[in-house]
PDB file of C-alpha atoms in Angstrom:
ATOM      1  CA  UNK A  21      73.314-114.641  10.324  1.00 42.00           C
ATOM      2  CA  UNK A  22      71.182-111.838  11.630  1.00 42.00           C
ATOM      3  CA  UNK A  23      72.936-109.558   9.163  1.00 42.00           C
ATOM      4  CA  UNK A  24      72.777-111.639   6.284  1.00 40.00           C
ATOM      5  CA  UNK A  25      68.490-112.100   7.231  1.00 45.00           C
ATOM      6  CA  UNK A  26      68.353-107.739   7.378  1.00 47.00           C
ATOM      7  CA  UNK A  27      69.744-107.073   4.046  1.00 46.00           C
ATOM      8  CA  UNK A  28      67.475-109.876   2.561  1.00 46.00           C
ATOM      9  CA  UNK A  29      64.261-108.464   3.874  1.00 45.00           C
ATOM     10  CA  UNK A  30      65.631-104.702   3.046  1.00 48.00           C
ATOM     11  CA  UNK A  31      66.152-106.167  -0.509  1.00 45.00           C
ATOM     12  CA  UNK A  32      62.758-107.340  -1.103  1.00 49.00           C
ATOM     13  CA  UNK A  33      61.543-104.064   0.609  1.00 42.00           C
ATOM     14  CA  UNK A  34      63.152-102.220  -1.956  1.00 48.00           C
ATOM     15  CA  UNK A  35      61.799-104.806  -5.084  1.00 50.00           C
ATOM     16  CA  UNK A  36      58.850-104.247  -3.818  1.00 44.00           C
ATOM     17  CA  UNK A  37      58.870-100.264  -3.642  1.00 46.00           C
ATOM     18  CA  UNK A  38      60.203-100.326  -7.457  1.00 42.00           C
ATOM     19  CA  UNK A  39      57.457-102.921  -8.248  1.00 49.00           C
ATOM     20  CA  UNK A  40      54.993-100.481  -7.089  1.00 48.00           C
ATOM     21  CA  UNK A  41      56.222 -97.356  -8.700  1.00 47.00           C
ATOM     22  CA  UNK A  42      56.613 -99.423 -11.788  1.00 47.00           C
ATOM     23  CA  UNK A  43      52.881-100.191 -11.613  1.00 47.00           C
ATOM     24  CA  UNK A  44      51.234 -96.707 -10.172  1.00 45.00           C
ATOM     25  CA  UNK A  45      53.732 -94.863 -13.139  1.00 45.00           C
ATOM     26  CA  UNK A  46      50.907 -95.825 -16.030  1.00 48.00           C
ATOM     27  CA  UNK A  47      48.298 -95.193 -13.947  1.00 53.00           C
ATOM     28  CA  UNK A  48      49.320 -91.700 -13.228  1.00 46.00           C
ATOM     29  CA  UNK A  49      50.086 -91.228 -17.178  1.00 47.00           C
ATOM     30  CA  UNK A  50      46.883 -92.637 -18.360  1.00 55.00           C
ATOM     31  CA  UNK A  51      44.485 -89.735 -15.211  1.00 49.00           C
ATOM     32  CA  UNK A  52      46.653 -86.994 -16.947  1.00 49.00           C
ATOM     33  CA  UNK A  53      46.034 -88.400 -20.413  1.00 56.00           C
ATOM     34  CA  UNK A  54      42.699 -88.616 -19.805  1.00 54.00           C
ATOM     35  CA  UNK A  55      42.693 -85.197 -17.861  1.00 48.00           C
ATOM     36  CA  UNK A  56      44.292 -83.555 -21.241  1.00 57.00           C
ATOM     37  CA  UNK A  57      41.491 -85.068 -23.792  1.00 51.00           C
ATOM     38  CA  UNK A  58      38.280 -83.679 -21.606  1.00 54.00           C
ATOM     39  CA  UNK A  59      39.951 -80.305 -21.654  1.00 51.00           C
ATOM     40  CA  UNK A  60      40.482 -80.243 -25.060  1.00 54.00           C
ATOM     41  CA  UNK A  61      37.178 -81.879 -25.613  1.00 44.00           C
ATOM     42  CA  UNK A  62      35.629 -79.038 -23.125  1.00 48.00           C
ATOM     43  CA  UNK A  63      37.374 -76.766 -25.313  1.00 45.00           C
ATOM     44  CA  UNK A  64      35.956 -77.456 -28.276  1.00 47.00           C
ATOM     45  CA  UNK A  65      32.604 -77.648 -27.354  1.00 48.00           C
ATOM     46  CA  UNK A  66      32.922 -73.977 -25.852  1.00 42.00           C
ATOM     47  CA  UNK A  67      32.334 -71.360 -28.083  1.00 45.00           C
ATOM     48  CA  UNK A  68      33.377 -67.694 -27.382  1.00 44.00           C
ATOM     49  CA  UNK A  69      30.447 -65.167 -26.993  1.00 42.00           C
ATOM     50  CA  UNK A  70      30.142 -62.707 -29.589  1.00 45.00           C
ATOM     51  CA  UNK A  71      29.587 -59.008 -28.576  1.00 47.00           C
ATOM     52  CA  UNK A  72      25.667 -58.092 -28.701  1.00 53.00           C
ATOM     53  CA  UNK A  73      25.187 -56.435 -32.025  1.00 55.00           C
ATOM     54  CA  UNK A  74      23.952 -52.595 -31.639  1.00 57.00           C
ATOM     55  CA  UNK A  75      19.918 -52.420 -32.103  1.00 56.00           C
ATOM     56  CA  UNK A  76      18.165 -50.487 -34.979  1.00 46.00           C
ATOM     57  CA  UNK A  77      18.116 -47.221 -33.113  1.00 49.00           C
ATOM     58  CA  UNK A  78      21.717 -47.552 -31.390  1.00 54.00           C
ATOM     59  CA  UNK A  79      24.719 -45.879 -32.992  1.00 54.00           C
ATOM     60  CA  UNK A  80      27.435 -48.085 -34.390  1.00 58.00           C
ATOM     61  CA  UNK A  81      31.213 -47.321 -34.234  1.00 55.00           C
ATOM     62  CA  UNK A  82      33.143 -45.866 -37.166  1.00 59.00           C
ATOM     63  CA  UNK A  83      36.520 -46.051 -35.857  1.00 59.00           C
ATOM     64  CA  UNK A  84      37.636 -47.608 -38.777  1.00 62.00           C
ATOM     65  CA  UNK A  85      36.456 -45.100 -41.280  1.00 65.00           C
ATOM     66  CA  UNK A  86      39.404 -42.287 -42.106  1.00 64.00           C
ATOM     67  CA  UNK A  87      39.895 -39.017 -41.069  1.00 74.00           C
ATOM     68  CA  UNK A  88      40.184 -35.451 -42.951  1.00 71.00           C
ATOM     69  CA  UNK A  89      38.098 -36.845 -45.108  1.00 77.00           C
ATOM     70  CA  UNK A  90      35.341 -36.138 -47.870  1.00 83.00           C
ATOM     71  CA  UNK A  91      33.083 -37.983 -45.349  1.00 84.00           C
ATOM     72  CA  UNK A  92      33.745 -35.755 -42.358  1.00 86.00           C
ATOM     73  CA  UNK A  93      33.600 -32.524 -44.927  1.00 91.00           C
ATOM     74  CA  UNK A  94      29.668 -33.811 -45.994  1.00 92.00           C
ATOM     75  CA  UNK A  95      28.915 -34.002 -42.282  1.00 91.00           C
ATOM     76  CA  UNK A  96      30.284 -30.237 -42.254  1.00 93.00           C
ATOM     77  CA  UNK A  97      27.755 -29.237 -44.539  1.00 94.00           C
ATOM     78  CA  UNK A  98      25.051 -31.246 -43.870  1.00 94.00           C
ATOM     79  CA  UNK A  99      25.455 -29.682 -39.692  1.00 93.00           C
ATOM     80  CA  UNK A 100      25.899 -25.985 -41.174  1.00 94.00           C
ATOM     81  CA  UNK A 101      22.635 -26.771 -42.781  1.00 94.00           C
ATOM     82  CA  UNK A 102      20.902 -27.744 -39.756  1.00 94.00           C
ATOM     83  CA  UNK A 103      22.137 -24.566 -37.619  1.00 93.00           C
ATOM     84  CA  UNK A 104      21.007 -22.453 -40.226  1.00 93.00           C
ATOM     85  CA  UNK A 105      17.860 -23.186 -40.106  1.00 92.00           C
ATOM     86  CA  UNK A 106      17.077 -24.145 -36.465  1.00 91.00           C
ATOM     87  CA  UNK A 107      19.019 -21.151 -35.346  1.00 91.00           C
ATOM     88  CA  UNK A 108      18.461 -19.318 -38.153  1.00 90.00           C
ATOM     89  CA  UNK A 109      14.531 -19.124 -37.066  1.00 91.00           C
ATOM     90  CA  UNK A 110      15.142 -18.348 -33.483  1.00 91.00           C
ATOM     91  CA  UNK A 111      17.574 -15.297 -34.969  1.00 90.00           C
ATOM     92  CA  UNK A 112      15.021 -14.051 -37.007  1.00 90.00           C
ATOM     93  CA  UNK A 113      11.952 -14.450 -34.518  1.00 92.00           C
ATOM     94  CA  UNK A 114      11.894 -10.384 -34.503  1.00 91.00           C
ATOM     95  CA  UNK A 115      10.148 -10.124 -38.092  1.00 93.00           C
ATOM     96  CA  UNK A 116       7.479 -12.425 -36.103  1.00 94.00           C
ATOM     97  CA  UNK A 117       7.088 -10.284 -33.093  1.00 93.00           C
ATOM     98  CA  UNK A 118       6.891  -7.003 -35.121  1.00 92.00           C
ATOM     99  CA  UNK A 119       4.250  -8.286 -37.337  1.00 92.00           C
ATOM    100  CA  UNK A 120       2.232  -9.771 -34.445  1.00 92.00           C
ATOM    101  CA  UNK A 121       2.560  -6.684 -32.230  1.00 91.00           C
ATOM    102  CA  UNK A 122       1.298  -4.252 -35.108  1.00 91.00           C
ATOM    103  CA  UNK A 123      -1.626  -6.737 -36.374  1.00 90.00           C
ATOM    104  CA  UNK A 124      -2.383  -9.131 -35.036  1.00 89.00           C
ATOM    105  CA  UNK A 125      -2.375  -8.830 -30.873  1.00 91.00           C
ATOM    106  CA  UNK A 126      -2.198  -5.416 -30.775  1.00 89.00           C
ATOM    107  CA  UNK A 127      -3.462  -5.219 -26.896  1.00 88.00           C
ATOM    108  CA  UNK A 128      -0.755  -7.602 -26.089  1.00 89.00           C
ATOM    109  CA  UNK A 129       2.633  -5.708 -24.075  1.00 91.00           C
ATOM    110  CA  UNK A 130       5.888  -6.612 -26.586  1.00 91.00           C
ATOM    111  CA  UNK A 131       7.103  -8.099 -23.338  1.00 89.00           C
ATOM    112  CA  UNK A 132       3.958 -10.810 -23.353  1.00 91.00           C
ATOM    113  CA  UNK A 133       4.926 -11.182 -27.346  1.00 92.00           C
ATOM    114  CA  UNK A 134       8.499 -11.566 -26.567  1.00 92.00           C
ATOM    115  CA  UNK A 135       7.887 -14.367 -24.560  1.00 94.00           C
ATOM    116  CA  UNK A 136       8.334 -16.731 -27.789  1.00 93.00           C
ATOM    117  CA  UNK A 137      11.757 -16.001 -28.643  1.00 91.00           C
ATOM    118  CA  UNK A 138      13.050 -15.726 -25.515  1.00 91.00           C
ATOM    119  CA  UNK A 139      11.817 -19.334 -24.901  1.00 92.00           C
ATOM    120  CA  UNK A 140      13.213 -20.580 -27.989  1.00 91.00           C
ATOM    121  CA  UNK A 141      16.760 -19.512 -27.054  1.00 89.00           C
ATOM    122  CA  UNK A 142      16.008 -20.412 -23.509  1.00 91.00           C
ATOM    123  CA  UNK A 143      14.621 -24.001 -23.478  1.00 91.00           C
ATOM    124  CA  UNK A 144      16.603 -24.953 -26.636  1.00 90.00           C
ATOM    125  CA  UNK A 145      19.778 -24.711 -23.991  1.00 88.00           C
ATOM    126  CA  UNK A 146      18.196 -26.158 -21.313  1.00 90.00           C
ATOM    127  CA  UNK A 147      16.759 -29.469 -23.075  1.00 89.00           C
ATOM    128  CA  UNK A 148      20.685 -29.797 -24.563  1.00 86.00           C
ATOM    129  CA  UNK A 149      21.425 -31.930 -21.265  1.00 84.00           C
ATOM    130  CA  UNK A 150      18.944 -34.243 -22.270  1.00 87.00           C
ATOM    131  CA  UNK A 151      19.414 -34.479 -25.647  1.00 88.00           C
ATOM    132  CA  UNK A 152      22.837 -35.120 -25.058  1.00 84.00           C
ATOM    133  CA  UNK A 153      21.973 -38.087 -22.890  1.00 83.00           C
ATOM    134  CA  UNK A 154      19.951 -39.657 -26.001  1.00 86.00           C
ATOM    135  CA  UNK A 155      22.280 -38.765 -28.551  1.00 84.00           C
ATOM    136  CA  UNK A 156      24.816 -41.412 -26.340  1.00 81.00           C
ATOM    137  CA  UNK A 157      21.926 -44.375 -26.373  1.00 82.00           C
ATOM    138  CA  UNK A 158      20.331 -43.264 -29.816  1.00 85.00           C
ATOM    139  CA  UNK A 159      21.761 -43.384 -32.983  1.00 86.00           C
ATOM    140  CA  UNK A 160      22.598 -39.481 -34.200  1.00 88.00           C
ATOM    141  CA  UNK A 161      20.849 -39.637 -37.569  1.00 90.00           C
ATOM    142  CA  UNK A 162      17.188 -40.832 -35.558  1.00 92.00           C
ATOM    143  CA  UNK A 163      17.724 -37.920 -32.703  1.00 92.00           C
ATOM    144  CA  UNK A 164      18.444 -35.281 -35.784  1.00 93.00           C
ATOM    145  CA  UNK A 165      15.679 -36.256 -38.333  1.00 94.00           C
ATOM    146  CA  UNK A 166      13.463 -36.269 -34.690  1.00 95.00           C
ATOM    147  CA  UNK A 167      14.332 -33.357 -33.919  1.00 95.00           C
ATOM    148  CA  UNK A 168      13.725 -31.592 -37.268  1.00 94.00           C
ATOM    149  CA  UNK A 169      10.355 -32.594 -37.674  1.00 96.00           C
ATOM    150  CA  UNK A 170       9.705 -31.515 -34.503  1.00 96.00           C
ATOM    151  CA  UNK A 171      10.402 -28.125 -35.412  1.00 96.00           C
ATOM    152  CA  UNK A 172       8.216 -28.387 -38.766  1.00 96.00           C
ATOM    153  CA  UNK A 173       5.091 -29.525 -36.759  1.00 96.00           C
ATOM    154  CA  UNK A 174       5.480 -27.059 -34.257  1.00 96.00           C
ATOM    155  CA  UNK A 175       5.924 -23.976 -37.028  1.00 95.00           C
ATOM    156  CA  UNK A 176       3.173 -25.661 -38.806  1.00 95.00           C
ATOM    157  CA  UNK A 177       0.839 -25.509 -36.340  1.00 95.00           C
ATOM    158  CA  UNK A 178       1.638 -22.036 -34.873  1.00 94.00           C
ATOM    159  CA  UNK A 179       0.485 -20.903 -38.650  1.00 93.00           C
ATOM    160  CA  UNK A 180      -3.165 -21.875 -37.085  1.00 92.00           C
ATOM    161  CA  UNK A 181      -2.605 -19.944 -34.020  1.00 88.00           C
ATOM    162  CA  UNK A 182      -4.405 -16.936 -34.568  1.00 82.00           C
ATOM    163  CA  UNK A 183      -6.654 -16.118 -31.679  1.00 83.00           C
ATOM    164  CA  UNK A 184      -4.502 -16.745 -28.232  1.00 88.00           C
ATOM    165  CA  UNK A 185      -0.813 -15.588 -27.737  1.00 92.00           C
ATOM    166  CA  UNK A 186      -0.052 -18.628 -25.395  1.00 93.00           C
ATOM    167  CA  UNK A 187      -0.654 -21.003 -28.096  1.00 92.00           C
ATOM    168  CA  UNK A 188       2.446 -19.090 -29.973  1.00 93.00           C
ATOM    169  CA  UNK A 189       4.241 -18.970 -26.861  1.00 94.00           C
ATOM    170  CA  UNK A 190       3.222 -23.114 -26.597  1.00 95.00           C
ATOM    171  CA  UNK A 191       4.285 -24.752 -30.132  1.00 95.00           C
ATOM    172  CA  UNK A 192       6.531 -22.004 -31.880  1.00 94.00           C
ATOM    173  CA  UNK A 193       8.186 -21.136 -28.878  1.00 94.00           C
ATOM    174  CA  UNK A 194       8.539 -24.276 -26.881  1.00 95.00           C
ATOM    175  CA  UNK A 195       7.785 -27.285 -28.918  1.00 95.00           C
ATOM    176  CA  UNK A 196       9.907 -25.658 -31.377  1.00 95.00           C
ATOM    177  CA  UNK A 197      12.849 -25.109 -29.250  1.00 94.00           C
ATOM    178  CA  UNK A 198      12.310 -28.822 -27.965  1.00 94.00           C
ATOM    179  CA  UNK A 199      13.233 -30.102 -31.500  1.00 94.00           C
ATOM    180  CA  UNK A 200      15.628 -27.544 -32.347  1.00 94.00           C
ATOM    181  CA  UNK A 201      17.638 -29.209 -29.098  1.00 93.00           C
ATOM    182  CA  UNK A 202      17.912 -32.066 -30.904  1.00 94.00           C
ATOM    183  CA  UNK A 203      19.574 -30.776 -34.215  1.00 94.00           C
ATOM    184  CA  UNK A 204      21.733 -28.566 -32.295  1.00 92.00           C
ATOM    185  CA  UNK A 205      23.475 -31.079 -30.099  1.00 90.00           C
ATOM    186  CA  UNK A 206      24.271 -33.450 -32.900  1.00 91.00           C
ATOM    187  CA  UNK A 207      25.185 -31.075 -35.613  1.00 91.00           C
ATOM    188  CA  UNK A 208      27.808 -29.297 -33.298  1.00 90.00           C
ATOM    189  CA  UNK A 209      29.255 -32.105 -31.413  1.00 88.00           C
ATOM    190  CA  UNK A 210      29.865 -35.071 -34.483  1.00 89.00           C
ATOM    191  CA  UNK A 211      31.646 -33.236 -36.956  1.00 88.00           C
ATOM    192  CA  UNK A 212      34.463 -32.763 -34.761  1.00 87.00           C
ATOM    193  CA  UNK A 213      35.013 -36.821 -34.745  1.00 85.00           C
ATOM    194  CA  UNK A 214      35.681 -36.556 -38.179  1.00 85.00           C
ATOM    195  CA  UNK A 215      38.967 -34.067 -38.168  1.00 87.00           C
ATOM    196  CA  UNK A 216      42.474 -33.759 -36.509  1.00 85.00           C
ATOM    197  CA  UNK A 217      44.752 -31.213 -38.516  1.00 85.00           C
ATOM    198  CA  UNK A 218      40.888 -29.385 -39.712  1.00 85.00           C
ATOM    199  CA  UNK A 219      39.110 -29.964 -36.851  1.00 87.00           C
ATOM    200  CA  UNK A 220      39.117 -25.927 -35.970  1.00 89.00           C
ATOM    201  CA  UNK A 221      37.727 -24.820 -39.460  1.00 91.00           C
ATOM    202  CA  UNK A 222      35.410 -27.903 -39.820  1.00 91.00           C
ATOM    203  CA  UNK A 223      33.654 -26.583 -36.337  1.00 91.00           C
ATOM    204  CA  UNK A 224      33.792 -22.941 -37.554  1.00 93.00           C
ATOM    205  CA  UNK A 225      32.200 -23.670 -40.622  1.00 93.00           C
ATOM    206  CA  UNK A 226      29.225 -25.818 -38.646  1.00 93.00           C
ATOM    207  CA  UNK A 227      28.946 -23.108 -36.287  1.00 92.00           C
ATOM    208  CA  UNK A 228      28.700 -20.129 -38.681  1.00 93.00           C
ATOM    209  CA  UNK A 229      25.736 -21.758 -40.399  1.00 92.00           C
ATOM    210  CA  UNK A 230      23.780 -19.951 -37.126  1.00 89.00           C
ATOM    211  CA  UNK A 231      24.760 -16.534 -38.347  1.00 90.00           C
ATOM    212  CA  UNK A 232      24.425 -17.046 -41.498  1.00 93.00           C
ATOM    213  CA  UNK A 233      21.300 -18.283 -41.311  1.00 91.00           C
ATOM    214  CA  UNK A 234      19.637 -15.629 -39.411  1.00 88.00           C
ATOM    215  CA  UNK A 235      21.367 -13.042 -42.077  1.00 91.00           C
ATOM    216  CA  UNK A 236      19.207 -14.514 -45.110  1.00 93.00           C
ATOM    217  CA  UNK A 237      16.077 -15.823 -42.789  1.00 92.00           C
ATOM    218  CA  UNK A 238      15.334 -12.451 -41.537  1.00 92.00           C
ATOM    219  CA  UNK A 239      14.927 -10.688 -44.854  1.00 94.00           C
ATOM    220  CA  UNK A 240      12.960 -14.273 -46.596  1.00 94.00           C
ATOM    221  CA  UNK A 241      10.686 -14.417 -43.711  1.00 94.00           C
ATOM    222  CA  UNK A 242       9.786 -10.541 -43.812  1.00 94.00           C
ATOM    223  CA  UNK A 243       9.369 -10.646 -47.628  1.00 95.00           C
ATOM    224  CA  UNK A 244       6.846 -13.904 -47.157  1.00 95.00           C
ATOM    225  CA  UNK A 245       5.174 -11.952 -44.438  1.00 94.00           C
ATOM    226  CA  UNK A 246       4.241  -9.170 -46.529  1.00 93.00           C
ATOM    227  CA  UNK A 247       3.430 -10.939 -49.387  1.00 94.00           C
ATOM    228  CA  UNK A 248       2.038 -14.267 -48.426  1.00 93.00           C
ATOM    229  CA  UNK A 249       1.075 -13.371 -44.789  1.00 92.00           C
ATOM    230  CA  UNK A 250       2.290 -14.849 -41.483  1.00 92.00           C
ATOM    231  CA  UNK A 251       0.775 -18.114 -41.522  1.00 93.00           C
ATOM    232  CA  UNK A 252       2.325 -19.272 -45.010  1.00 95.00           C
ATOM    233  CA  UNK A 253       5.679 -17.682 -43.782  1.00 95.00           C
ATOM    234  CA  UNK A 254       5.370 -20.575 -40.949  1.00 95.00           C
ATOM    235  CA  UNK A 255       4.338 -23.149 -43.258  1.00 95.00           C
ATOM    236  CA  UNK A 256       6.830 -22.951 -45.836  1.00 96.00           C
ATOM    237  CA  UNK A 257       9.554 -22.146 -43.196  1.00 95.00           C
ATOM    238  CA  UNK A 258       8.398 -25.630 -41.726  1.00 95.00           C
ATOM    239  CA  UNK A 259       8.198 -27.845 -44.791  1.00 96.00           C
ATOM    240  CA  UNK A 260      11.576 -26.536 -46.015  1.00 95.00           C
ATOM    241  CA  UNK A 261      13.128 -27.762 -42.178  1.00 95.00           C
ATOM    242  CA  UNK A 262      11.690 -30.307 -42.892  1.00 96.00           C
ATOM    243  CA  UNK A 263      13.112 -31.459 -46.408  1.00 96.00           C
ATOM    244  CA  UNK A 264      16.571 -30.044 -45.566  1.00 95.00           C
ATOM    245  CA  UNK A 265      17.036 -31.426 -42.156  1.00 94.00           C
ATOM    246  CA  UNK A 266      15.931 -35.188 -43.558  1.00 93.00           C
ATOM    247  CA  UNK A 267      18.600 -35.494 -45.715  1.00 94.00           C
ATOM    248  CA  UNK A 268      21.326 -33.897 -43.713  1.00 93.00           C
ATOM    249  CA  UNK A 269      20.347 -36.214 -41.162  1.00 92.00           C
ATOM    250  CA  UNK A 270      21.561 -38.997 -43.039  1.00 91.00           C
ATOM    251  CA  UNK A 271      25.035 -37.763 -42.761  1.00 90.00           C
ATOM    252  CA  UNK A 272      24.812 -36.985 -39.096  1.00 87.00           C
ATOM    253  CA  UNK A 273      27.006 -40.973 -38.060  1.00 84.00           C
ATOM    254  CA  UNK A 274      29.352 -40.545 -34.555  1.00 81.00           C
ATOM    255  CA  UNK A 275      32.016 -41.725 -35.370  1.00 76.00           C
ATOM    256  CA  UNK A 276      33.150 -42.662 -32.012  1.00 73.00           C
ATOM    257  CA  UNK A 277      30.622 -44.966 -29.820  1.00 69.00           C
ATOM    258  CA  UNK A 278      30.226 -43.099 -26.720  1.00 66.00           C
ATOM    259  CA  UNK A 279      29.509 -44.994 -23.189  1.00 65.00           C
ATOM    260  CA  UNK A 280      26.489 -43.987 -21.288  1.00 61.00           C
ATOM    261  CA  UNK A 281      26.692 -42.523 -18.057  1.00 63.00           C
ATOM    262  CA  UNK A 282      25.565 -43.866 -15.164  1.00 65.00           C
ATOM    263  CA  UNK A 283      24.740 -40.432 -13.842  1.00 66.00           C
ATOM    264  CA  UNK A 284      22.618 -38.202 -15.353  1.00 65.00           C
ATOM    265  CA  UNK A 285      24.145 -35.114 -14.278  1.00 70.00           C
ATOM    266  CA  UNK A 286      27.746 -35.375 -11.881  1.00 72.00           C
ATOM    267  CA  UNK A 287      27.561 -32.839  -9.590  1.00 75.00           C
ATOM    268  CA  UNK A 288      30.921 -34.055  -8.453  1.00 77.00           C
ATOM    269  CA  UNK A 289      32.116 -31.327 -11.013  1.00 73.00           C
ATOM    270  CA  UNK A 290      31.326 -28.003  -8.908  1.00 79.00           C
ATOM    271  CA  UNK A 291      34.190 -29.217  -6.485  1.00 81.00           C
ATOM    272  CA  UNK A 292      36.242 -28.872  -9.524  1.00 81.00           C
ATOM    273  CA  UNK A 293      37.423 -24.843  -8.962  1.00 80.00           C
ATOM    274  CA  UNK A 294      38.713 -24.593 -12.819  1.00 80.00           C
ATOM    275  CA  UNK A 295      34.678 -25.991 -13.795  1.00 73.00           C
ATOM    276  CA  UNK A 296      33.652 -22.865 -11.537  1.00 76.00           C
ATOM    277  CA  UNK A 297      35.614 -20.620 -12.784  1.00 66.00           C
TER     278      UNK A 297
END
């Protein structure tokens, strides 16, 4: 009888456990229905962030844009242009130094006189870190046209210069050389973006514009000299920088968009024997 009582109550036990399944079974279906629809609701609501368009003076990548092409072979130009006149001038600063050393400071050492050209070569190096720096932060065409009418104010105003030495040594040695920075860096370093199989002859050509600037330069500026004196020879040597390097400026687009350091200069590099030597 006791037996018969056990598997009676163990019966209803288990009734009561399928009862309850039964019932907590649409329960659990309707959380994770419910669970489903505010994800997808969440979801739709949520939009994805777009990437921060580039500012009016950033650069903006080309990557898309094909290489070896007539593109890349305008940039050539317009950066053999550029050299050939901001190196062009510092080549043919000896017509300068002649002129002033018979004429016009004739009590001034060559060595004093020299001072200007030296100082064009010198800084013009020197300020390439930084202009560097800007060219990854600015857009290329901005740092170029900058940098060219740099160079016309400064030759422009060292055609007033007639009294003091220092003031030569001040705008067409310095302030010229600080704009001439600023042409050389983009002019040499962008039209290599632009080539793989031509990439060797494409620099070459950009690079030769130096020489080949200070070839025709040096005869112009001695033949303006003697005819028109020194201060016209530095005004029309600064308005035509001027007109050339505003249009080849337009050409001068990276290609690539470069990342910014985080360090201005990584000294890191001098434990690097192969950097040393």
């Amino acid at each position: 009888m006791s037996r018969v009582s056990d598997s009676g109550a163990s019966a209803s036990l288990n009734q009561l456990t399928v009862n309850e399944s039964h019932s907590a079974a649409p329960s659990v279906a309707s959380k994770i229905s419910d669970l489903s629809a505010e994800k997808q609701l969440h979801a739709e609501n949520v939009h994805p962030v777009a990437a921060a368009a580039p500012r009016w003076w950033e650069s903006k990548s080309l990557e898309d844009r094909p290489l070896d092409s007539k593109h890349g072979w305008a940039i050539v130009a317009a950066g053999c242009l550029m050299l050939m006149f901001s190196m062009g001038c510092v080549n043919s600063y000896g017509t300068y130094q002649t002129y002033y050393h018979q004429y016009k400071f004739p009590d001034e050492p060559v060595s004093t006189l020299s001072w200007v050209g030296t100082l064009q070569f010198g800084v013009m190096n020197f300020f390439g870190i930084p202009a560097g720096i800007l060219c990854e932060r600015v857009d290329t065409r901005l740092v170029s046209f900058v940098g060219g009418a740099i160079m016309a104010v400064a030759l422009i105003v060292a055609s007033f210069c007639d009294d003091a030495v220092w003031k030569l040594i001040l705008t067409q040695g310095i302030v010229f050389s600080l704009g001439a920075s600023l042409v050389f860096i983009p002019s040499t370093s962008i039209p290599s973006q632009w080539f793989t199989t031509r990439r060797a002859l494409a620099v070459g050509i950009v690079v030769a514009g130096s020489g080949i600037g200070g070839l025709w330069l040096t005869p112009a500026t001695q033949a303006m000299i003697t005819h028109l004196g020194p201060g016209w020879a530095l005004r029309i040597t600064g308005i035509i920088i001027f007109a050339v390097n505003s249009v080849a400026s337009l050409f001068m687009r990276s290609r690539l968009k470069v990342q910014s350091r985080d360090k201005v200069v990584d000294f890191s590099v001098f434990r690097d024997l192969r950097f040393i030597f």
